[in-house]
Amino acid sequence: MKEVGGAGRLPSLLQISCEGAKVDGLTIIIPESAVIGGRVWVRADWQGETRWWDFTVVPIVRWQVNLQTVGDGKSKINLRPKWCLHGLEGEQVTVTFKPPSWLTVKPLQWKFQRNNLPDQLNAELVTDASVGTEGTIRIVTTIYEHRHEAQIQVRVVQEPSTVLRLDKVQIPFTWGICRRGGKEQLDDGKSGATFHRSEAMPVGGVRKDGFFSHPPYIGGVGYVWAQFGPLTLPNEPCVFRVWVGLMDGGDPSDGALFIVEVLDEQGKLHRVAEKLGVQKEWRELVADLTEFAGKRVWLRLIADVGPNDNSTADWASWGEPRIELKTPKRILSVF
């Protein structure tokens, strides 16, 4: 039942009428069957004049819902209410969660005095249901004989495993060269080397976005390096994945050596993966970064001319370079 107005004495000649609702003195009693968002028109006649008022039917409470993932199958739900208890009897408000059988909610119920209503509610949601499972969380709010039910449709989905694409965000990086027997240096523009973002690089006819690089070949061969960061890695097992190969269109090549290194905050270099990249096919290179989970590091990508020191057509291409979680989380999604 929803009520508008309040008790009072009516002027003797005032007449109030309302279709679809009951009039009791100055109180308009709206039935529970009234549609939320519907309009109720009230007519008042007094001394030959007529006045009209319209009211919008509103629920006891409207909820703003926010879900936050805290782990695999674990979420926190935050509810922010907009209360509307005008004209309702009762002093105690009860809010009860009624989740589907595959979902555990803690706590399930809250009780408040109407003069001390909260501006937000928080609960923990836990499930071991498989990806694709769907259901309805019912939130029932009651005060005295008045009841309102809101519904939240939820689905278990798999969180995207990619945490970061190196080529899709403006992560700062520097690059340079190292000739055989020499020291690393920033490129002076005279070595023939390069390292830059590139789109739709074809290797074996398959195009990928990422970075194009070439080791030095003028004044001596060696390798080209790029250093990204600093990066704070996810605080859980993760890997670096990239497709490597030599871009189409060059003379025959004996391949280039692709290397991934991690530089830690103590200044120590860790070689975490390497693979020979060749023409006409992309090869996947995977580096396990779990040892550095949660730490601040710099990621280094190196393209070397290879053991034969042959730099011919070493058009070293890094496709879709990304940091991924080893095990993607299951999360709850509102739909």
mmCIF file of C-alpha atoms in Angstrom:
data_model
loop_
_atom_site.group_PDB
_atom_site.id
_atom_site.type_symbol
_atom_site.label_atom_id
_atom_site.label_comp_id
_atom_site.label_asym_id
_atom_site.label_seq_id
_atom_site.Cartn_x
_atom_site.Cartn_y
_atom_site.Cartn_z
ATOM 1 C CA MET A 1 0.000 0.000 0.000
ATOM 2 C CA LYS A 2 1.293 3.454 -0.913
ATOM 3 C CA GLU A 3 -0.156 6.569 0.736
ATOM 4 C CA VAL A 4 -0.016 10.262 -0.113
ATOM 5 C CA GLY A 5 -0.958 13.120 2.185
ATOM 6 C CA GLY A 6 -1.932 12.938 5.840
ATOM 7 C CA ALA A 7 -4.831 13.242 8.266
ATOM 8 C CA GLY A 8 -6.498 16.624 8.748
ATOM 9 C CA ARG A 9 -9.827 18.451 8.918
ATOM 10 C CA LEU A 10 -11.545 19.132 5.612
ATOM 11 C CA PRO A 11 -13.351 22.386 4.867
ATOM 12 C CA SER A 12 -17.047 21.523 4.906
ATOM 13 C CA LEU A 13 -17.580 22.285 1.203
ATOM 14 C CA LEU A 14 -14.378 20.605 -0.086
ATOM 15 C CA GLN A 15 -14.879 17.399 -2.025
ATOM 16 C CA ILE A 16 -11.937 15.179 -3.058
ATOM 17 C CA SER A 17 -12.201 12.304 -5.495
ATOM 18 C CA CYS A 18 -9.668 9.971 -7.075
ATOM 19 C CA GLU A 19 -10.107 7.209 -9.622
ATOM 20 C CA GLY A 20 -8.261 3.993 -8.827
ATOM 21 C CA ALA A 21 -7.456 4.979 -5.238
ATOM 22 C CA LYS A 22 -9.267 5.364 -1.928
ATOM 23 C CA VAL A 23 -9.754 8.756 -0.273
ATOM 24 C CA ASP A 24 -9.743 8.942 3.537
ATOM 25 C CA GLY A 25 -9.880 12.532 4.685
ATOM 26 C CA LEU A 26 -6.773 14.169 3.244
ATOM 27 C CA THR A 27 -5.092 10.800 2.690
ATOM 28 C CA ILE A 28 -4.987 9.179 -0.737
ATOM 29 C CA ILE A 29 -4.545 5.417 -0.319
ATOM 30 C CA ILE A 30 -3.004 3.889 -3.426
ATOM 31 C CA PRO A 31 -3.486 0.107 -3.809
ATOM 32 C CA GLU A 32 -0.547 -2.304 -3.897
ATOM 33 C CA SER A 33 -1.577 -3.259 -7.436
ATOM 34 C CA ALA A 34 -0.733 0.235 -8.725
ATOM 35 C CA VAL A 35 1.954 0.208 -11.414
ATOM 36 C CA ILE A 36 5.286 1.750 -10.425
ATOM 37 C CA GLY A 37 5.747 4.868 -12.549
ATOM 38 C CA GLY A 38 2.001 5.219 -13.149
ATOM 39 C CA ARG A 39 0.109 8.462 -12.494
ATOM 40 C CA VAL A 40 -2.783 9.012 -10.079
ATOM 41 C CA TRP A 41 -5.026 12.036 -10.672
ATOM 42 C CA VAL A 42 -6.801 13.692 -7.737
ATOM 43 C CA ARG A 43 -9.716 16.108 -8.152
ATOM 44 C CA ALA A 44 -10.732 18.708 -5.574
ATOM 45 C CA ASP A 45 -13.969 20.732 -5.818
ATOM 46 C CA TRP A 46 -14.542 23.724 -3.556
ATOM 47 C CA GLN A 47 -16.967 26.634 -3.870
ATOM 48 C CA GLY A 48 -17.536 26.030 -7.560
ATOM 49 C CA GLU A 49 -13.834 25.725 -8.434
ATOM 50 C CA THR A 50 -12.028 22.550 -9.511
ATOM 51 C CA ARG A 51 -8.367 21.772 -9.057
ATOM 52 C CA TRP A 52 -6.367 18.747 -10.238
ATOM 53 C CA TRP A 53 -3.178 17.175 -8.866
ATOM 54 C CA ASP A 54 -1.262 14.238 -10.240
ATOM 55 C CA PHE A 55 1.044 11.897 -8.321
ATOM 56 C CA THR A 56 3.604 9.428 -9.621
ATOM 57 C CA VAL A 57 3.555 5.979 -8.019
ATOM 58 C CA VAL A 58 7.028 5.178 -6.658
ATOM 59 C CA PRO A 59 8.443 2.133 -4.828
ATOM 60 C CA ILE A 60 9.488 2.069 -1.183
ATOM 61 C CA VAL A 61 13.095 2.145 -2.361
ATOM 62 C CA ARG A 62 15.117 2.332 -5.569
ATOM 63 C CA TRP A 63 18.516 0.626 -5.643
ATOM 64 C CA GLN A 64 21.682 1.659 -7.435
ATOM 65 C CA VAL A 65 23.778 -1.503 -7.850
ATOM 66 C CA ASN A 66 27.539 -1.869 -8.232
ATOM 67 C CA LEU A 67 29.466 -5.177 -8.447
ATOM 68 C CA GLN A 68 33.202 -5.469 -7.769
ATOM 69 C CA THR A 69 35.251 -8.619 -8.444
ATOM 70 C CA VAL A 70 37.567 -9.619 -5.579
ATOM 71 C CA GLY A 71 38.603 -13.124 -6.673
ATOM 72 C CA ASP A 72 37.629 -16.172 -8.691
ATOM 73 C CA GLY A 73 33.872 -16.528 -8.199
ATOM 74 C CA LYS A 74 33.928 -13.859 -5.479
ATOM 75 C CA SER A 75 32.353 -10.407 -5.703
ATOM 76 C CA LYS A 76 31.237 -7.554 -3.506
ATOM 77 C CA ILE A 77 27.881 -5.912 -4.114
ATOM 78 C CA ASN A 78 27.242 -2.312 -3.124
ATOM 79 C CA LEU A 79 23.654 -1.068 -2.962
ATOM 80 C CA ARG A 80 22.816 2.623 -2.670
ATOM 81 C CA PRO A 81 19.144 3.218 -1.820
ATOM 82 C CA LYS A 82 16.800 6.080 -2.580
ATOM 83 C CA TRP A 83 14.146 5.770 0.109
ATOM 84 C CA CYS A 84 10.519 6.895 -0.226
ATOM 85 C CA LEU A 85 8.553 6.048 2.924
ATOM 86 C CA HIS A 86 6.230 9.075 3.061
ATOM 87 C CA GLY A 87 2.874 8.273 4.609
ATOM 88 C CA LEU A 88 3.715 4.636 5.377
ATOM 89 C CA GLU A 89 3.074 3.083 8.772
ATOM 90 C CA GLY A 90 5.745 1.158 10.650
ATOM 91 C CA GLU A 91 9.088 1.927 12.282
ATOM 92 C CA GLN A 92 11.270 -1.047 11.270
ATOM 93 C CA VAL A 93 12.556 -1.549 7.728
ATOM 94 C CA THR A 94 13.797 -5.004 6.672
ATOM 95 C CA VAL A 95 15.891 -5.699 3.568
ATOM 96 C CA THR A 96 16.296 -9.364 2.572
ATOM 97 C CA PHE A 97 18.372 -10.960 -0.196
ATOM 98 C CA LYS A 98 16.868 -14.000 -1.939
ATOM 99 C CA PRO A 99 19.604 -15.306 -4.271
ATOM 100 C CA PRO A 100 19.482 -18.277 -6.672
ATOM 101 C CA SER A 101 20.570 -21.637 -5.223
ATOM 102 C CA TRP A 102 24.044 -21.492 -6.831
ATOM 103 C CA LEU A 103 24.948 -18.180 -5.177
ATOM 104 C CA THR A 104 25.831 -17.525 -1.521
ATOM 105 C CA VAL A 105 25.212 -14.035 -0.117
ATOM 106 C CA LYS A 106 26.471 -12.769 3.260
ATOM 107 C CA PRO A 107 24.697 -11.195 5.042
ATOM 108 C CA LEU A 108 21.257 -12.169 3.796
ATOM 109 C CA GLN A 109 19.228 -9.657 5.803
ATOM 110 C CA TRP A 110 19.393 -6.222 7.446
ATOM 111 C CA LYS A 111 16.978 -4.503 9.845
ATOM 112 C CA PHE A 112 16.870 -0.748 10.469
ATOM 113 C CA GLN A 113 14.752 1.831 12.231
ATOM 114 C CA ARG A 114 13.158 4.226 9.767
ATOM 115 C CA ASN A 115 14.747 7.188 11.546
ATOM 116 C CA ASN A 116 18.209 5.670 10.989
ATOM 117 C CA LEU A 117 18.201 4.374 7.419
ATOM 118 C CA PRO A 118 21.575 3.571 5.763
ATOM 119 C CA ASP A 119 22.868 5.327 2.654
ATOM 120 C CA GLN A 120 24.455 2.083 1.399
ATOM 121 C CA LEU A 121 24.534 -1.685 1.967
ATOM 122 C CA ASN A 122 27.406 -4.073 1.242
ATOM 123 C CA ALA A 123 27.429 -7.862 0.896
ATOM 124 C CA GLU A 124 29.752 -10.631 -0.291
ATOM 125 C CA LEU A 125 28.746 -12.924 -3.157
ATOM 126 C CA VAL A 126 30.408 -16.321 -3.655
ATOM 127 C CA THR A 127 29.773 -18.989 -6.284
ATOM 128 C CA ASP A 128 31.443 -22.040 -7.804
ATOM 129 C CA ALA A 129 28.969 -22.164 -10.698
ATOM 130 C CA SER A 130 30.283 -22.633 -14.221
ATOM 131 C CA VAL A 131 30.592 -19.867 -16.805
ATOM 132 C CA GLY A 132 27.222 -19.145 -18.430
ATOM 133 C CA THR A 133 25.104 -19.811 -15.325
ATOM 134 C CA GLU A 134 22.331 -17.229 -14.947
ATOM 135 C CA GLY A 135 19.891 -16.331 -12.200
ATOM 136 C CA THR A 136 17.953 -13.647 -10.339
ATOM 137 C CA ILE A 137 18.807 -11.986 -7.038
ATOM 138 C CA ARG A 138 15.589 -10.762 -5.406
ATOM 139 C CA ILE A 139 15.844 -7.882 -2.936
ATOM 140 C CA VAL A 140 12.738 -7.672 -0.754
ATOM 141 C CA THR A 141 12.148 -4.527 1.315
ATOM 142 C CA THR A 142 9.354 -4.433 3.900
ATOM 143 C CA ILE A 143 7.979 -1.909 6.390
ATOM 144 C CA TYR A 144 4.892 -2.911 8.382
ATOM 145 C CA GLU A 145 2.473 -4.378 5.791
ATOM 146 C CA HIS A 146 4.177 -2.720 2.848
ATOM 147 C CA ARG A 147 6.477 -4.748 0.605
ATOM 148 C CA HIS A 148 8.628 -4.029 -2.448
ATOM 149 C CA GLU A 149 10.692 -6.474 -4.501
ATOM 150 C CA ALA A 150 13.553 -5.511 -6.818
ATOM 151 C CA GLN A 151 15.310 -7.999 -9.072
ATOM 152 C CA ILE A 152 18.891 -8.145 -10.323
ATOM 153 C CA GLN A 153 19.690 -10.469 -13.220
ATOM 154 C CA VAL A 154 23.208 -11.903 -12.891
ATOM 155 C CA ARG A 155 25.361 -14.173 -15.040
ATOM 156 C CA VAL A 156 28.685 -15.936 -14.407
ATOM 157 C CA VAL A 157 31.166 -14.857 -17.087
ATOM 158 C CA GLN A 158 34.885 -15.267 -17.642
ATOM 159 C CA GLU A 159 36.946 -12.176 -17.038
ATOM 160 C CA PRO A 160 39.079 -11.189 -20.043
ATOM 161 C CA SER A 161 42.522 -12.689 -19.521
ATOM 162 C CA THR A 162 44.413 -9.799 -21.138
ATOM 163 C CA VAL A 163 45.525 -7.290 -18.534
ATOM 164 C CA LEU A 164 47.572 -5.045 -20.812
ATOM 165 C CA ARG A 165 48.303 -4.682 -24.538
ATOM 166 C CA LEU A 166 51.672 -2.966 -24.882
ATOM 167 C CA ASP A 167 50.845 -1.545 -28.305
ATOM 168 C CA LYS A 168 47.347 -0.270 -27.481
ATOM 169 C CA VAL A 169 48.112 2.090 -24.606
ATOM 170 C CA GLN A 170 50.652 4.857 -24.309
ATOM 171 C CA ILE A 171 53.133 3.014 -22.137
ATOM 172 C CA PRO A 172 56.422 4.916 -22.153
ATOM 173 C CA PHE A 173 59.331 3.076 -23.706
ATOM 174 C CA THR A 174 62.851 3.826 -24.827
ATOM 175 C CA TRP A 175 64.844 1.910 -27.395
ATOM 176 C CA GLY A 176 68.386 1.549 -28.584
ATOM 177 C CA ILE A 177 71.020 -0.832 -29.927
ATOM 178 C CA CYS A 178 73.965 -2.930 -28.901
ATOM 179 C CA ARG A 179 76.621 -3.976 -31.412
ATOM 180 C CA ARG A 180 78.583 -7.182 -30.907
ATOM 181 C CA GLY A 181 81.199 -6.682 -28.222
ATOM 182 C CA GLY A 182 79.838 -3.238 -27.369
ATOM 183 C CA LYS A 183 77.549 -1.696 -24.771
ATOM 184 C CA GLU A 184 73.895 -0.802 -24.992
ATOM 185 C CA GLN A 185 73.170 2.732 -26.139
ATOM 186 C CA LEU A 186 70.309 4.809 -27.442
ATOM 187 C CA ASP A 187 70.184 4.646 -31.217
ATOM 188 C CA ASP A 188 71.975 7.508 -32.973
ATOM 189 C CA GLY A 189 70.050 7.135 -36.220
ATOM 190 C CA LYS A 190 73.078 5.785 -38.076
ATOM 191 C CA SER A 191 72.781 2.046 -37.382
ATOM 192 C CA GLY A 192 69.828 1.183 -39.621
ATOM 193 C CA ALA A 193 67.965 -0.106 -36.546
ATOM 194 C CA THR A 194 64.372 0.719 -35.639
ATOM 195 C CA PHE A 195 61.694 -0.132 -33.070
ATOM 196 C CA HIS A 196 58.213 1.398 -33.412
ATOM 197 C CA ARG A 197 54.493 0.702 -33.215
ATOM 198 C CA SER A 198 53.028 -0.733 -36.389
ATOM 199 C CA GLU A 199 49.619 -1.942 -37.556
ATOM 200 C CA ALA A 200 48.585 -4.860 -39.776
ATOM 201 C CA MET A 201 52.078 -6.339 -40.142
ATOM 202 C CA PRO A 202 51.902 -9.315 -42.548
ATOM 203 C CA VAL A 203 53.775 -12.505 -41.698
ATOM 204 C CA GLY A 204 52.843 -15.453 -43.900
ATOM 205 C CA GLY A 205 49.926 -13.351 -45.140
ATOM 206 C CA VAL A 206 48.433 -13.018 -41.624
ATOM 207 C CA ARG A 207 48.328 -9.438 -40.336
ATOM 208 C CA LYS A 208 48.767 -8.419 -36.702
ATOM 209 C CA ASP A 209 49.195 -5.125 -34.857
ATOM 210 C CA GLY A 210 52.174 -4.620 -32.596
ATOM 211 C CA PHE A 211 55.762 -3.402 -33.004
ATOM 212 C CA PHE A 212 58.141 -3.542 -35.937
ATOM 213 C CA SER A 213 61.874 -3.706 -35.259
ATOM 214 C CA HIS A 214 65.169 -4.317 -37.030
ATOM 215 C CA PRO A 215 68.568 -4.996 -35.445
ATOM 216 C CA PRO A 216 71.526 -2.748 -36.348
ATOM 217 C CA TYR A 217 73.414 -3.561 -39.550
ATOM 218 C CA ILE A 218 75.328 -0.366 -40.413
ATOM 219 C CA GLY A 219 78.655 -0.130 -38.609
ATOM 220 C CA GLY A 220 78.263 -3.586 -37.109
ATOM 221 C CA VAL A 221 75.507 -6.055 -36.256
ATOM 222 C CA GLY A 222 73.995 -6.904 -32.885
ATOM 223 C CA TYR A 223 70.558 -6.375 -31.380
ATOM 224 C CA VAL A 224 67.889 -3.718 -30.979
ATOM 225 C CA TRP A 225 66.180 -3.366 -27.596
ATOM 226 C CA ALA A 226 63.089 -1.606 -26.254
ATOM 227 C CA GLN A 227 62.382 -1.069 -22.565
ATOM 228 C CA PHE A 228 58.783 -0.556 -21.371
ATOM 229 C CA GLY A 229 57.774 0.744 -18.001
ATOM 230 C CA PRO A 230 57.768 0.923 -15.175
ATOM 231 C CA LEU A 231 54.882 -1.574 -15.038
ATOM 232 C CA THR A 232 53.182 -2.944 -11.914
ATOM 233 C CA LEU A 233 52.263 -6.537 -12.679
ATOM 234 C CA PRO A 234 49.049 -8.189 -11.417
ATOM 235 C CA ASN A 235 49.405 -9.646 -7.946
ATOM 236 C CA GLU A 236 48.721 -13.154 -9.222
ATOM 237 C CA PRO A 237 50.252 -15.597 -11.736
ATOM 238 C CA CYS A 238 50.617 -13.956 -15.146
ATOM 239 C CA VAL A 239 52.471 -14.336 -18.449
ATOM 240 C CA PHE A 240 53.679 -12.205 -21.332
ATOM 241 C CA ARG A 241 52.508 -13.458 -24.732
ATOM 242 C CA VAL A 242 53.486 -12.260 -28.178
ATOM 243 C CA TRP A 243 53.563 -13.568 -31.746
ATOM 244 C CA VAL A 244 56.962 -13.243 -33.414
ATOM 245 C CA GLY A 245 58.050 -13.506 -37.038
ATOM 246 C CA LEU A 246 59.746 -11.720 -39.934
ATOM 247 C CA MET A 247 57.485 -9.464 -41.963
ATOM 248 C CA ASP A 248 56.709 -10.500 -45.536
ATOM 249 C CA GLY A 249 58.518 -8.944 -48.482
ATOM 250 C CA GLY A 250 62.187 -9.306 -47.585
ATOM 251 C CA ASP A 251 65.023 -11.302 -49.123
ATOM 252 C CA PRO A 252 65.624 -14.801 -47.728
ATOM 253 C CA SER A 253 66.658 -14.624 -44.054
ATOM 254 C CA ASP A 254 68.129 -17.067 -41.543
ATOM 255 C CA GLY A 255 65.789 -15.629 -38.901
ATOM 256 C CA ALA A 256 66.097 -13.312 -35.921
ATOM 257 C CA LEU A 257 66.290 -14.181 -32.247
ATOM 258 C CA PHE A 258 63.445 -12.699 -30.175
ATOM 259 C CA ILE A 259 64.224 -12.278 -26.463
ATOM 260 C CA VAL A 260 62.115 -11.140 -23.497
ATOM 261 C CA GLU A 261 63.789 -9.807 -20.352
ATOM 262 C CA VAL A 262 62.583 -8.371 -17.052
ATOM 263 C CA LEU A 263 64.486 -5.627 -15.242
ATOM 264 C CA ASP A 264 63.618 -5.568 -11.528
ATOM 265 C CA GLU A 265 63.782 -2.623 -9.128
ATOM 266 C CA GLN A 266 67.204 -3.757 -7.917
ATOM 267 C CA GLY A 267 68.544 -3.329 -11.445
ATOM 268 C CA LYS A 268 68.940 -7.060 -12.106
ATOM 269 C CA LEU A 269 68.136 -8.431 -15.563
ATOM 270 C CA HIS A 270 66.218 -11.698 -15.914
ATOM 271 C CA ARG A 271 65.957 -13.432 -19.295
ATOM 272 C CA VAL A 272 62.527 -15.072 -19.209
ATOM 273 C CA ALA A 273 61.994 -16.311 -22.791
ATOM 274 C CA GLU A 274 63.503 -16.460 -26.267
ATOM 275 C CA LYS A 275 62.565 -17.921 -29.646
ATOM 276 C CA LEU A 276 63.849 -17.860 -33.207
ATOM 277 C CA GLY A 277 61.482 -15.963 -35.471
ATOM 278 C CA VAL A 278 61.360 -16.861 -39.159
ATOM 279 C CA GLN A 279 59.695 -15.793 -42.367
ATOM 280 C CA LYS A 280 56.221 -16.921 -43.479
ATOM 281 C CA GLU A 281 54.839 -17.880 -40.050
ATOM 282 C CA TRP A 282 53.959 -16.346 -36.716
ATOM 283 C CA ARG A 283 55.324 -18.240 -33.708
ATOM 284 C CA GLU A 284 54.023 -17.713 -30.195
ATOM 285 C CA LEU A 285 56.532 -16.645 -27.558
ATOM 286 C CA VAL A 286 55.423 -16.999 -23.921
ATOM 287 C CA ALA A 287 57.289 -15.666 -20.877
ATOM 288 C CA ASP A 288 56.188 -16.652 -17.364
ATOM 289 C CA LEU A 289 56.091 -13.534 -15.159
ATOM 290 C CA THR A 290 54.723 -15.212 -12.029
ATOM 291 C CA GLU A 291 58.018 -14.666 -10.184
ATOM 292 C CA PHE A 292 57.402 -10.920 -10.472
ATOM 293 C CA ALA A 293 53.665 -10.887 -9.642
ATOM 294 C CA GLY A 294 52.640 -7.700 -7.853
ATOM 295 C CA LYS A 295 56.049 -6.111 -8.420
ATOM 296 C CA ARG A 296 57.164 -2.991 -10.252
ATOM 297 C CA VAL A 297 59.321 -3.952 -13.240
ATOM 298 C CA TRP A 298 60.487 -2.914 -16.699
ATOM 299 C CA LEU A 299 59.805 -5.243 -19.635
ATOM 300 C CA ARG A 300 62.482 -5.499 -22.331
ATOM 301 C CA LEU A 301 61.956 -6.792 -25.881
ATOM 302 C CA ILE A 302 65.084 -7.640 -27.892
ATOM 303 C CA ALA A 303 65.529 -8.584 -31.557
ATOM 304 C CA ASP A 304 68.986 -10.035 -32.287
ATOM 305 C CA VAL A 305 70.414 -10.841 -35.731
ATOM 306 C CA GLY A 306 70.996 -14.387 -34.503
ATOM 307 C CA PRO A 307 74.016 -16.666 -34.004
ATOM 308 C CA ASN A 308 75.158 -16.325 -37.622
ATOM 309 C CA ASP A 309 75.363 -12.515 -37.328
ATOM 310 C CA ASN A 310 73.362 -12.268 -40.549
ATOM 311 C CA SER A 311 71.079 -9.221 -40.555
ATOM 312 C CA THR A 312 69.560 -9.767 -44.016
ATOM 313 C CA ALA A 313 65.820 -8.989 -43.983
ATOM 314 C CA ASP A 314 65.584 -9.299 -40.192
ATOM 315 C CA TRP A 315 62.250 -7.482 -40.259
ATOM 316 C CA ALA A 316 61.467 -8.537 -36.707
ATOM 317 C CA SER A 317 57.743 -8.176 -35.944
ATOM 318 C CA TRP A 318 56.095 -8.429 -32.525
ATOM 319 C CA GLY A 319 52.385 -9.227 -32.907
ATOM 320 C CA GLU A 320 49.770 -8.572 -30.223
ATOM 321 C CA PRO A 321 52.202 -8.148 -27.285
ATOM 322 C CA ARG A 322 50.232 -8.514 -24.067
ATOM 323 C CA ILE A 323 50.300 -9.418 -20.391
ATOM 324 C CA GLU A 324 47.697 -12.022 -19.427
ATOM 325 C CA LEU A 325 46.496 -13.759 -16.296
ATOM 326 C CA LYS A 326 47.450 -17.430 -16.206
ATOM 327 C CA THR A 327 43.999 -18.393 -14.952
ATOM 328 C CA PRO A 328 41.157 -16.014 -15.894
ATOM 329 C CA LYS A 329 38.645 -15.379 -13.099
ATOM 330 C CA ARG A 330 34.962 -16.204 -13.146
ATOM 331 C CA ILE A 331 33.057 -13.036 -12.329
ATOM 332 C CA LEU A 332 29.446 -12.014 -11.829
ATOM 333 C CA SER A 333 27.961 -9.671 -14.405
ATOM 334 C CA VAL A 334 24.668 -7.776 -14.199
ATOM 335 C CA PHE A 335 22.573 -7.936 -17.358
#
